[in-house]
Each structure stands twice: as C-alpha cells, then as structure tokens.
PDB file of C-alpha atoms in Angstrom:
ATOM      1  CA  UNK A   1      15.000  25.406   6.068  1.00  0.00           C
ATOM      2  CA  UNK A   2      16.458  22.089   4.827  1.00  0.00           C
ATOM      3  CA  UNK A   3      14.272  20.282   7.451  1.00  0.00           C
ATOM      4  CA  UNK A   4      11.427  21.662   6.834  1.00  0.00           C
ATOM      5  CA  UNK A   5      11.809  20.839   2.659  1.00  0.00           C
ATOM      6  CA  UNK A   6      13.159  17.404   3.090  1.00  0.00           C
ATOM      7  CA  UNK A   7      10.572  16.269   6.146  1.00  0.00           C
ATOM      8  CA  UNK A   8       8.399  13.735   3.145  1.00  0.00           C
ATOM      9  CA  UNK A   9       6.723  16.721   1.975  1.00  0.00           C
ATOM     10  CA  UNK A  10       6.403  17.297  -1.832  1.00  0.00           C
ATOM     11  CA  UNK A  11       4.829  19.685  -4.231  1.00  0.00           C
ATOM     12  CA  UNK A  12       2.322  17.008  -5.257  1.00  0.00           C
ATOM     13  CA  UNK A  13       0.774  17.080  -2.341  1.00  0.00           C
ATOM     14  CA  UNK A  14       0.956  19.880  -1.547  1.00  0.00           C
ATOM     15  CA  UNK A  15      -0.889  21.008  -5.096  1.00  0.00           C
ATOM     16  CA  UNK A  16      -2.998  17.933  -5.098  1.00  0.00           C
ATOM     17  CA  UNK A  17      -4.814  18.883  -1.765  1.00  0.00           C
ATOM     18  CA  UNK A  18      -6.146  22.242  -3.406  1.00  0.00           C
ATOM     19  CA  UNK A  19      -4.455  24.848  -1.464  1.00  0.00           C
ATOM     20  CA  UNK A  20      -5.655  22.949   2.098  1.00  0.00           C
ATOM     21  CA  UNK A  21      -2.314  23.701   3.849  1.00  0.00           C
ATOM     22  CA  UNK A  22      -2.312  27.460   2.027  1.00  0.00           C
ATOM     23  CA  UNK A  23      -5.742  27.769   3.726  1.00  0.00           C
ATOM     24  CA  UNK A  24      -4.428  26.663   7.295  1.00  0.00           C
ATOM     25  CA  UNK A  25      -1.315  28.647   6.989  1.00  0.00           C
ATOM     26  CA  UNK A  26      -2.259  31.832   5.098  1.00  0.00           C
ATOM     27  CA  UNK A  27       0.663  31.339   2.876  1.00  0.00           C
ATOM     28  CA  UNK A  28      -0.139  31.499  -0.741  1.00  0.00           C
ATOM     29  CA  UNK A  29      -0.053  28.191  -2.477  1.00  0.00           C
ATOM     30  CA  UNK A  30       2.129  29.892  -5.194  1.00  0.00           C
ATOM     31  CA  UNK A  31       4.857  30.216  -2.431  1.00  0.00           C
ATOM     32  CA  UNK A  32       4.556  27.379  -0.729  1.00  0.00           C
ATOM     33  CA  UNK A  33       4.879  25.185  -4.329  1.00  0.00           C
ATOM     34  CA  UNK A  34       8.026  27.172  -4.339  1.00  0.00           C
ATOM     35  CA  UNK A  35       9.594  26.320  -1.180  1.00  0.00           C
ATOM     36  CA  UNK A  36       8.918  22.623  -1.643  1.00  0.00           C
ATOM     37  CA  UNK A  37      10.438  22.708  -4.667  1.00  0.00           C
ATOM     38  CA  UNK A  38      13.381  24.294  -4.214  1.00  0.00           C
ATOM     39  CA  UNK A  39      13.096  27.541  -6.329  1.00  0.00           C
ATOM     40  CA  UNK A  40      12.987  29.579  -3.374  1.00  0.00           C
ATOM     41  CA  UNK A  41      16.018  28.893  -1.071  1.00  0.00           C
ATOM     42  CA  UNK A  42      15.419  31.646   1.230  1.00  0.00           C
ATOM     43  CA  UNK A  43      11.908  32.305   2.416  1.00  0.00           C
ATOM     44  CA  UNK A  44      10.907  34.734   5.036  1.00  0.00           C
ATOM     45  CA  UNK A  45      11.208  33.809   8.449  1.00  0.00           C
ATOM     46  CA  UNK A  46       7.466  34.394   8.855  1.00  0.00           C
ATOM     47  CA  UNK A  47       6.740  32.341   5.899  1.00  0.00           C
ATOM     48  CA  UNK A  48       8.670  29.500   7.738  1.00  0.00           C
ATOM     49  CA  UNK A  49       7.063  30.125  11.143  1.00  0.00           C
ATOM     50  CA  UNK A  50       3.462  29.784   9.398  1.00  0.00           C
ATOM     51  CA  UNK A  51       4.354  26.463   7.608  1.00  0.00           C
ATOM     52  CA  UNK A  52       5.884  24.906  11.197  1.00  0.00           C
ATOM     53  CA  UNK A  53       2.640  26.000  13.188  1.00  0.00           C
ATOM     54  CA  UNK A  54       0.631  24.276  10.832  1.00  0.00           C
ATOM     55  CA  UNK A  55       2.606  20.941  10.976  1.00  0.00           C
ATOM     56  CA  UNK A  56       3.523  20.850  14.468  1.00  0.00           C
ATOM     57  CA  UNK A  57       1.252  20.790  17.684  1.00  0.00           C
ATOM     58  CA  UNK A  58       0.300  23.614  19.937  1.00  0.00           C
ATOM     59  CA  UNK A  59       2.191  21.460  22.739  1.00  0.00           C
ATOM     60  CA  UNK A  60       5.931  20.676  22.547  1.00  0.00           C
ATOM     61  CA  UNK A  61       6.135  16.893  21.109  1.00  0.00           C
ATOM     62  CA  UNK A  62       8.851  14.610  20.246  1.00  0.00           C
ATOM     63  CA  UNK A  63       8.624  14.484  16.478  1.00  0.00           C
ATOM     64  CA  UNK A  64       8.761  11.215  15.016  1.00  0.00           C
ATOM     65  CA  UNK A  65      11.693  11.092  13.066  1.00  0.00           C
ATOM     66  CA  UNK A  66      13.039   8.374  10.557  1.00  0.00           C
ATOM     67  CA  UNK A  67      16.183   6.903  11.920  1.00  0.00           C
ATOM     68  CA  UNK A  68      19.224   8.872  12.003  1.00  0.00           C
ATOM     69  CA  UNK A  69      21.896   6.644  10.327  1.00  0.00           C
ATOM     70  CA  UNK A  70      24.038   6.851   7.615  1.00  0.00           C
ATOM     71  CA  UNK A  71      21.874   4.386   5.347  1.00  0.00           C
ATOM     72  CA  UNK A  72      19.198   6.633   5.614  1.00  0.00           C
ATOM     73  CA  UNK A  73      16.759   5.887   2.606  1.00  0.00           C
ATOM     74  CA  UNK A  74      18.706   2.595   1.650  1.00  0.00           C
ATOM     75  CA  UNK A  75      16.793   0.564   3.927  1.00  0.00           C
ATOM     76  CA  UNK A  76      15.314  -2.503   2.290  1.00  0.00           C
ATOM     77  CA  UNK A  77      12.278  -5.274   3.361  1.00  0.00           C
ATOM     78  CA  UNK A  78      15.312  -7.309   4.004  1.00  0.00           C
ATOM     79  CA  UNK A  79      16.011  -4.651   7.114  1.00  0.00           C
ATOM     80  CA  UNK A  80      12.387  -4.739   7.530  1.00  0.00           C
ATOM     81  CA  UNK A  81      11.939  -8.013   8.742  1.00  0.00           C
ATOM     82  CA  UNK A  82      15.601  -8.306  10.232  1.00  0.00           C
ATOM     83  CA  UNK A  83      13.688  -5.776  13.265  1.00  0.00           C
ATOM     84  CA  UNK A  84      12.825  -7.520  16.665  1.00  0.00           C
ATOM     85  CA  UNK A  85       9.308  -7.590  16.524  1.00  0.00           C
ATOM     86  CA  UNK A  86       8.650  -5.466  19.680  1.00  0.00           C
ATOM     87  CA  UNK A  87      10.339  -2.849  17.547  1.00  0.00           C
ATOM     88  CA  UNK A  88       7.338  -1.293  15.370  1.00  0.00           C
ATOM     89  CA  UNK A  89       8.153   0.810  12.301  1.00  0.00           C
ATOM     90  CA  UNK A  90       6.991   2.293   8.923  1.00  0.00           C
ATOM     91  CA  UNK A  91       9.799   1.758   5.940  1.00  0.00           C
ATOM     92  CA  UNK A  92       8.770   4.484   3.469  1.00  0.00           C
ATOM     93  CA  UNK A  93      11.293   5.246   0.547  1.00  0.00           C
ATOM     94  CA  UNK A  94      14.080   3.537   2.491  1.00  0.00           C
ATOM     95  CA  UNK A  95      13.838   5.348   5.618  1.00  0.00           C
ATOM     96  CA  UNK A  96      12.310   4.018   8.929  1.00  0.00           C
ATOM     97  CA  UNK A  97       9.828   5.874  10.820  1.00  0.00           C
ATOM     98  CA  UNK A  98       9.613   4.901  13.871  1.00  0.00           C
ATOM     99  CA  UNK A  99       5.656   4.329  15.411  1.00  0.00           C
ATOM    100  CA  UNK A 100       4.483   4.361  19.169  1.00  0.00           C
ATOM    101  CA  UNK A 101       2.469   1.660  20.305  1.00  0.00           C
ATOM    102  CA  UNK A 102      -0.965   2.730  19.765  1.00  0.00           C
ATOM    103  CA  UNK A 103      -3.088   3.555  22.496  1.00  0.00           C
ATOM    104  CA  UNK A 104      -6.315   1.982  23.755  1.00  0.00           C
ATOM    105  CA  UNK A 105      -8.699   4.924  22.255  1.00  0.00           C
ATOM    106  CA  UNK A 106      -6.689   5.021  18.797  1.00  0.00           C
ATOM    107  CA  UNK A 107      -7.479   1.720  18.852  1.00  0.00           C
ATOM    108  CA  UNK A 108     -10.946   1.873  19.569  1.00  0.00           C
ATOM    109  CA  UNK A 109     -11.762   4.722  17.383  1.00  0.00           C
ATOM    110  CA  UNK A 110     -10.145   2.820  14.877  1.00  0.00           C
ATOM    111  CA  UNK A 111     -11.859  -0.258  15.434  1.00  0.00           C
ATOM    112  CA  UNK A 112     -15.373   1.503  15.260  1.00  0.00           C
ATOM    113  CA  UNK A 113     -14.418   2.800  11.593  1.00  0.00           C
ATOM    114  CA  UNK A 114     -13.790  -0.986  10.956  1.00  0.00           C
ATOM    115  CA  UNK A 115     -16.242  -2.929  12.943  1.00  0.00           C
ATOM    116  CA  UNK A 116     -19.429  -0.411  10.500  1.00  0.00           C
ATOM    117  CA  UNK A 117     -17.077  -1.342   7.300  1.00  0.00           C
ATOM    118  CA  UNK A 118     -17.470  -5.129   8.116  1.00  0.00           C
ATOM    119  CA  UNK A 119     -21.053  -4.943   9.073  1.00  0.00           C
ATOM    120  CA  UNK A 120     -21.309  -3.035   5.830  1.00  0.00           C
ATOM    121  CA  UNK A 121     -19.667  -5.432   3.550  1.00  0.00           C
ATOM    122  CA  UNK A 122     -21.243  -8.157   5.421  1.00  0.00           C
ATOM    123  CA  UNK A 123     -24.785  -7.164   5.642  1.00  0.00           C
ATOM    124  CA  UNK A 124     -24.506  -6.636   1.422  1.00  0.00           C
ATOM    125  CA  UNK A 125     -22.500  -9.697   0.775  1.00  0.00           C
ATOM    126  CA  UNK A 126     -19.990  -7.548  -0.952  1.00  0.00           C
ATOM    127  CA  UNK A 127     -16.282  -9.090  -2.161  1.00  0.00           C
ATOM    128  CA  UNK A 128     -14.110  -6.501  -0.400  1.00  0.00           C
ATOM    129  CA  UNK A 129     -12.113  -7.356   2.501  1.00  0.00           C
ATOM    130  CA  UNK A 130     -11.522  -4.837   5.298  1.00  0.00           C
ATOM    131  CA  UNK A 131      -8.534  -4.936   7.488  1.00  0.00           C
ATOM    132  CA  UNK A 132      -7.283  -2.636  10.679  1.00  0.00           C
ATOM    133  CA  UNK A 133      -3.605  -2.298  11.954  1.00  0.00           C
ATOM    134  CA  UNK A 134      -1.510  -3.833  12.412  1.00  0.00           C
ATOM    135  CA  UNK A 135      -1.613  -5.037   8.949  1.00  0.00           C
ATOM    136  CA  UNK A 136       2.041  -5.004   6.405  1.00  0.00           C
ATOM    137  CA  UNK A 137       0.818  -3.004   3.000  1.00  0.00           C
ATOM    138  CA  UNK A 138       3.764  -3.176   0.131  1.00  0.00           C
ATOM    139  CA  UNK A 139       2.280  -0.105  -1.242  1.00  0.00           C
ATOM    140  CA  UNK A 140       4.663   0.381  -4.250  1.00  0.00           C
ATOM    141  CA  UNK A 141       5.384  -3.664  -4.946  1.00  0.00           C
ATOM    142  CA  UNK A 142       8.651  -2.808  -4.086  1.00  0.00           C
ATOM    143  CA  UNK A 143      11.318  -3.462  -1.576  1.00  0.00           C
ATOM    144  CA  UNK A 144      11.527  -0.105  -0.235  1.00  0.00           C
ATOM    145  CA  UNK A 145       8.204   0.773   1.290  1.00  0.00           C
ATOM    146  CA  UNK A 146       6.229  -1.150   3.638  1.00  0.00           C
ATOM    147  CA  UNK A 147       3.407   0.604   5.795  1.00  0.00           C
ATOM    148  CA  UNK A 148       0.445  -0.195   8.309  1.00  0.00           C
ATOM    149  CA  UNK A 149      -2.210   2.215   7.760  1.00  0.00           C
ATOM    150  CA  UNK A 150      -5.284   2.031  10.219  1.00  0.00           C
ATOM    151  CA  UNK A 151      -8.106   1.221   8.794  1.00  0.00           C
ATOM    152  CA  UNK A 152      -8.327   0.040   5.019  1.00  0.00           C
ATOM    153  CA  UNK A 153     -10.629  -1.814   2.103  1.00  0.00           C
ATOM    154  CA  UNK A 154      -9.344  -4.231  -0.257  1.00  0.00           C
ATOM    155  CA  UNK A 155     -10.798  -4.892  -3.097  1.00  0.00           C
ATOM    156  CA  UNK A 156      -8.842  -7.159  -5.337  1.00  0.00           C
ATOM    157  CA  UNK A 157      -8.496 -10.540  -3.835  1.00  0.00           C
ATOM    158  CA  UNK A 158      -5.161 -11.305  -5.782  1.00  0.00           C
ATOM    159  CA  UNK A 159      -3.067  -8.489  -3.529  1.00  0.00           C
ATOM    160  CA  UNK A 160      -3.965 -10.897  -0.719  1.00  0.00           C
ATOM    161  CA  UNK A 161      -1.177 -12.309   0.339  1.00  0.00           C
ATOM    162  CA  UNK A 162      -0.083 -14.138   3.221  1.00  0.00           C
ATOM    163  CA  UNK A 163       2.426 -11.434   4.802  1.00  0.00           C
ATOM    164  CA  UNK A 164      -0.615  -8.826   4.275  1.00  0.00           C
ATOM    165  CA  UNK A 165      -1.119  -6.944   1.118  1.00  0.00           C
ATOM    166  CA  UNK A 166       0.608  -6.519  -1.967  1.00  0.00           C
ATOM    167  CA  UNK A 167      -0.558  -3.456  -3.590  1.00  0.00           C
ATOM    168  CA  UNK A 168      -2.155  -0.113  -3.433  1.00  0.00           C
ATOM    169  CA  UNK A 169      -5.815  -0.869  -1.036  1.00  0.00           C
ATOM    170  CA  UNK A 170      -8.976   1.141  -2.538  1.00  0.00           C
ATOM    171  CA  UNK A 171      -9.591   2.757   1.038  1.00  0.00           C
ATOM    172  CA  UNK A 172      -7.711   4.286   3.888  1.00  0.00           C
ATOM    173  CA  UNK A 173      -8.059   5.772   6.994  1.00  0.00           C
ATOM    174  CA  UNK A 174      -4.883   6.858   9.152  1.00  0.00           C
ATOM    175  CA  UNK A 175      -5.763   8.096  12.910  1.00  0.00           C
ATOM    176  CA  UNK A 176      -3.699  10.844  13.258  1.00  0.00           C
ATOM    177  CA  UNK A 177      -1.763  11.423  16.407  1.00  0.00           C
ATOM    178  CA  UNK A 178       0.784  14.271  17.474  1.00  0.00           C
ATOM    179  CA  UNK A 179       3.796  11.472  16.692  1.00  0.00           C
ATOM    180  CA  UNK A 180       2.176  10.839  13.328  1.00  0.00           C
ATOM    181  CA  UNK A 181       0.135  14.205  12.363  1.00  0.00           C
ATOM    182  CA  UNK A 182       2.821  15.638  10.000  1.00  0.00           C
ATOM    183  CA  UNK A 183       3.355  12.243   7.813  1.00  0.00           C
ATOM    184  CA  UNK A 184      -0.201  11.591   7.957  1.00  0.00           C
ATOM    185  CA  UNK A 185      -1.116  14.830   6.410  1.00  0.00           C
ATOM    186  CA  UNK A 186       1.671  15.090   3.836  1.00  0.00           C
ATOM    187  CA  UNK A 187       4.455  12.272   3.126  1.00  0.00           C
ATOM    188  CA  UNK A 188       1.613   9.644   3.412  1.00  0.00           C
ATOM    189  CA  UNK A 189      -1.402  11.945   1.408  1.00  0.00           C
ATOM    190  CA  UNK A 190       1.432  11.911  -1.615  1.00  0.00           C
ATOM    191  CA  UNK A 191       2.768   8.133  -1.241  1.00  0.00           C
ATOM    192  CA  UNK A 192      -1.251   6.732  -1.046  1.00  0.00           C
ATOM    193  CA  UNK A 193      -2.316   9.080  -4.097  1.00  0.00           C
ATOM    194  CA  UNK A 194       0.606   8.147  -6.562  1.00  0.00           C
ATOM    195  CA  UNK A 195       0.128   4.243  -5.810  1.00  0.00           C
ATOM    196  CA  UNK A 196      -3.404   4.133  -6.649  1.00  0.00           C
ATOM    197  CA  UNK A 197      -5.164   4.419  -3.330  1.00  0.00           C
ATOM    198  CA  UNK A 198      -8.890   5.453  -4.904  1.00  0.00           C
ATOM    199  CA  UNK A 199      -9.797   7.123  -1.353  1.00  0.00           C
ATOM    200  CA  UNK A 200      -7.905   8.455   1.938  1.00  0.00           C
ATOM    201  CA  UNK A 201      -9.489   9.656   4.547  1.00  0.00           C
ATOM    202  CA  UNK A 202      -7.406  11.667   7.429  1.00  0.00           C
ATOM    203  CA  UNK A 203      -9.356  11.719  10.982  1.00  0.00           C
ATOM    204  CA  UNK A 204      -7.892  14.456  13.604  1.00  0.00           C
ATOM    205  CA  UNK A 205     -10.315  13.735  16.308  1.00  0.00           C
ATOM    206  CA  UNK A 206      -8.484  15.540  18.887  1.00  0.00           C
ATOM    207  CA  UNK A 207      -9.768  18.379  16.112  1.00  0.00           C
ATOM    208  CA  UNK A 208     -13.106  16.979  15.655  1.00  0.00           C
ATOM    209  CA  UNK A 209     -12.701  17.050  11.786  1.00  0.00           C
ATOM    210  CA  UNK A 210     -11.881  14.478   8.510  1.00  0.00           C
ATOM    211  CA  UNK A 211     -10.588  15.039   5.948  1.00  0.00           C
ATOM    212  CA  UNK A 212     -11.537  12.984   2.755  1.00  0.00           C
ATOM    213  CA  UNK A 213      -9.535  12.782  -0.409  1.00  0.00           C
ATOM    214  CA  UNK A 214     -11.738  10.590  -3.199  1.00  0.00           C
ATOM    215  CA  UNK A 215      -8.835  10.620  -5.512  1.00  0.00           C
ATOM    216  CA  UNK A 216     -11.083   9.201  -8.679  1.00  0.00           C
ATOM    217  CA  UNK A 217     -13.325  12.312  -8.835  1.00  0.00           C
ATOM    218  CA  UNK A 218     -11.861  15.211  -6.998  1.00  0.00           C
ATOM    219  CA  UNK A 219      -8.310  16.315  -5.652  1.00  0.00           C
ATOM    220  CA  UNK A 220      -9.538  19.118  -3.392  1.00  0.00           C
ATOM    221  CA  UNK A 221     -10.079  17.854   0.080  1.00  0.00           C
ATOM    222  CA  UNK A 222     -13.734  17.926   1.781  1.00  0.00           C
ATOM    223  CA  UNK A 223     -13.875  18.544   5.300  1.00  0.00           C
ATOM    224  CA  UNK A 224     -16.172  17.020   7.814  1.00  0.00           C
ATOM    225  CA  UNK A 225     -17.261  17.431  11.054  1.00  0.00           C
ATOM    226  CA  UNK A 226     -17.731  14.367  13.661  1.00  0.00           C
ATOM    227  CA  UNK A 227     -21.887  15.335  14.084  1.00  0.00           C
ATOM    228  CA  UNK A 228     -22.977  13.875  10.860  1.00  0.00           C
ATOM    229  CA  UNK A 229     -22.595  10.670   9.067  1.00  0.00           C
ATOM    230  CA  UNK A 230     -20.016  10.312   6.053  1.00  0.00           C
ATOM    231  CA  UNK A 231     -20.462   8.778   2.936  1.00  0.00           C
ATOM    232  CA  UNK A 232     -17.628   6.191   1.494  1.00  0.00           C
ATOM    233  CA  UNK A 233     -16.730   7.506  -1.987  1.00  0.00           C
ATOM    234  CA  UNK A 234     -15.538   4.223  -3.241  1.00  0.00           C
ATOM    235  CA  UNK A 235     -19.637   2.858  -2.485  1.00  0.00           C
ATOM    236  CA  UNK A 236     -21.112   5.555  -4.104  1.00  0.00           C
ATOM    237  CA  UNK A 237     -22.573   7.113  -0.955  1.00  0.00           C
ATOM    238  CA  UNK A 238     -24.280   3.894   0.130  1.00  0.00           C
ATOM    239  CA  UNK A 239     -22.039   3.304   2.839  1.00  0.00           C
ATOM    240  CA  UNK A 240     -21.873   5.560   5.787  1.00  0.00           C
ATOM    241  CA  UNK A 241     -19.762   5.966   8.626  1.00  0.00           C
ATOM    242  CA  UNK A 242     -21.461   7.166  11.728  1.00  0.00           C
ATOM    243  CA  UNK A 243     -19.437   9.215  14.489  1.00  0.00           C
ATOM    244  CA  UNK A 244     -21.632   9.268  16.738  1.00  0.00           C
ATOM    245  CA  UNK A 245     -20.045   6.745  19.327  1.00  0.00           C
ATOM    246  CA  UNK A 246     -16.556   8.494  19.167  1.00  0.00           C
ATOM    247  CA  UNK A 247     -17.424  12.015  19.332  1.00  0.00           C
ATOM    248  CA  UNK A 248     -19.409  10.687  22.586  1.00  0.00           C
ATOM    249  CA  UNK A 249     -16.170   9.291  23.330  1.00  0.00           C
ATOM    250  CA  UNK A 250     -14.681  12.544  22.774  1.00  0.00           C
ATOM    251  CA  UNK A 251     -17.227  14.396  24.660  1.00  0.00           C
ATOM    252  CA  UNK A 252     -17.072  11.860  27.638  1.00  0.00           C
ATOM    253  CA  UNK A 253     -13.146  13.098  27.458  1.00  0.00           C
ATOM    254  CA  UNK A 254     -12.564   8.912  27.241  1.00  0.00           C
ATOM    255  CA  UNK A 255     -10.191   9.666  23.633  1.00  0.00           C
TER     256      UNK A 255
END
C-alpha cells in the first residue's frame, strides 16, 4: 500500500481528471480520493488489485523508478547538471526518474505531432514557438524540477531561455510508453496542471486513444480516437492534428 500512495500520484489529479481512472478501474472516485489521501489506510485487496491493473501493463515491465538513495527528493539542478550527459533523467520534486532512450517510432510519432504544429504556426505567421524533446522545461522556476516533455508550444517569448524554457509551456504532449505510462498519466497530469500548462494532451498509441486535458475550460478529460483529426484547444479549434500517418504506422505494425 505505501507504494502504491506515494508512486507521484495525488488527489488532485486524481479529482481533476473527472473520475477517468474511477472509470478504468471501477473503483468509485469517492474511494479512490480516499486512498490517495491517506484517510483510508487499509483498502481491500481487490480495491488495490484494480488500481495496479490500471497503472501497470498487461506485460511484466521494469517500472521506472526514481533513484533509490537516501537523498531521495533533495535532489537539486545543481545534481541535475552534475549527470554525465549519456545519463538521461527527469528531476521532479527532487527525485530523479530515470528515462530510456527513446526509440525511433516514439520519435517519429512525436515528430509528426511537431512537424503539423510548425507548419501550423508557420503557414499563419503566428508568435508561438514549438519545440520536441529533448528540450530542459523548469516547470516550477525552481531548482527542484526540471522535465523534457515531448512535444510542446510556447507562447511567451520571455521563458526563452538559452538552457530551454523557464516556465510553465501553453501546450503538451507526452508519448506514453510502458517505462513512462504511470507518470505520464498521473504525477505529470498534476505537476503540468498546477504550473499553468493551459493544455496536455496524453497519446497511448499502443491504445489507439488521446487523451486531452484543456485545463482553461474543462477538467474532465475528452477521449479521442486516432481516425479523426483533433482540434488544439489553445487555437480555438483552428488547428488540427491529423493521425492519419501514425495510425498507418500503427496499422503497418512499424510503431
């Protein structure tokens, strides 16, 4: 039980995505607030066993795990940068997450998402910058967190900064991957929403499905599907991103 309430999950977002993982799990959202919370110490072993299928994959992975040390979540930019720079990692709340090189498909599912962004922004001569990992975000302008989503929009030219970004961006997308699935979905959904991210959108591909959270209008989650285009909250609609090529991809078994 204590690694399953202290794995980055909170009750924010766990409330803030509507019910979403009550949905998935079939646990009532009234419980599972509970649990995360701490009010209820002892659940019901098939309580627990519904939360862990929905966080872990149908396979046997190696979880990604932050670093197993006794400074654990007193880790600083300072220990950051001090990393060889073969050695790729997330530092979120003081604790280091370690990330896999990503692979040539997460890459070029990725870079689709960007290259229609750009083409977007350049066709309309629009003042937002788009970026793709591996890009350093100082989400919380502080020396504890430091991450490298995906995909992402800036808007505001003065969080430019030579290093990479310095600030909360307006847009993100995070590829998830078994290594990555359960931060992605929780620890990540809460740190993005409570620094000001305006829009996060989660793609499972291996599921076929996206999740958008436009923060600015509505908490609740909308689900897509890959088979139809998706409109960019923070552009009003006008912007689209079209799946087409990667669920070929997909289909073609090439992701």
């Amino acid at each position: 039980m204590h690694e399953l309430k202290y794995s980055g999950y909170t009750v924010a977002s766990i409330s803030e995505s509507c019910g979403y993982q009550s949905v998935l799990s079939g646990v009532p959202l009234g419980t599972i607030q509970k649990i995360f919370s701490g009010e209820t110490e002892s659940p019901r072993y098939d309580t627990l066993q519904a939360l862990e299928q929905l966080f872990s994959e149908k396979s046997t992975v190696c979880e990604e795990a932050s670093y197993q040390a006794d400074r654990n979540g007193s880790y600083t930019l300072d220990d950051y940068y001090a990393l060889p720079d073969e050695q790729r990692v997330e530092l979120i709340d003081g604790y280091f997450y370690d990330m896999s090189a990503p692979t040539f498909h997460h890459q070029s599912i990725g870079g689709e998402i960007y290259r229609q962004i750009a083409n977007y922004i350049l066709e309309h001569k629009g003042s937002c910058r788009p970026f793709i990992a591996p890009v350093d975000v100082q989400l919380d302008c502080d020396n504890k967190t430091m991450v490298q989503p995906d995909v992402g929009i800036i808007c505001d030219p003065s969080k430019i900064k030579k290093f990479g970004i310095y600030g909360a961006p307006d847009f993100l997308v995070e590829v998830i991957s078994p290594s990555t699935k359960r931060k992605d979905y929780t620890l990540k959904l809460s740190k993005y929403m409570n620094a000001g991210v305006r829009e996060y959108w989660i793609l499972d591909y291996a599921q076929r499905k996206l999740l958008v959270y436009f923060f600015e209008s509505e908490s609740c989650p909308v689900i897509y599907g890959l088979d139809q285009p998706v409109p960019v909250g923070i552009y009003h609609g006008e912007l689209t991103i079209d799946f087409s090529n990667i669920l070929k991809w997909i289909e073609e078994d090439l992701v």
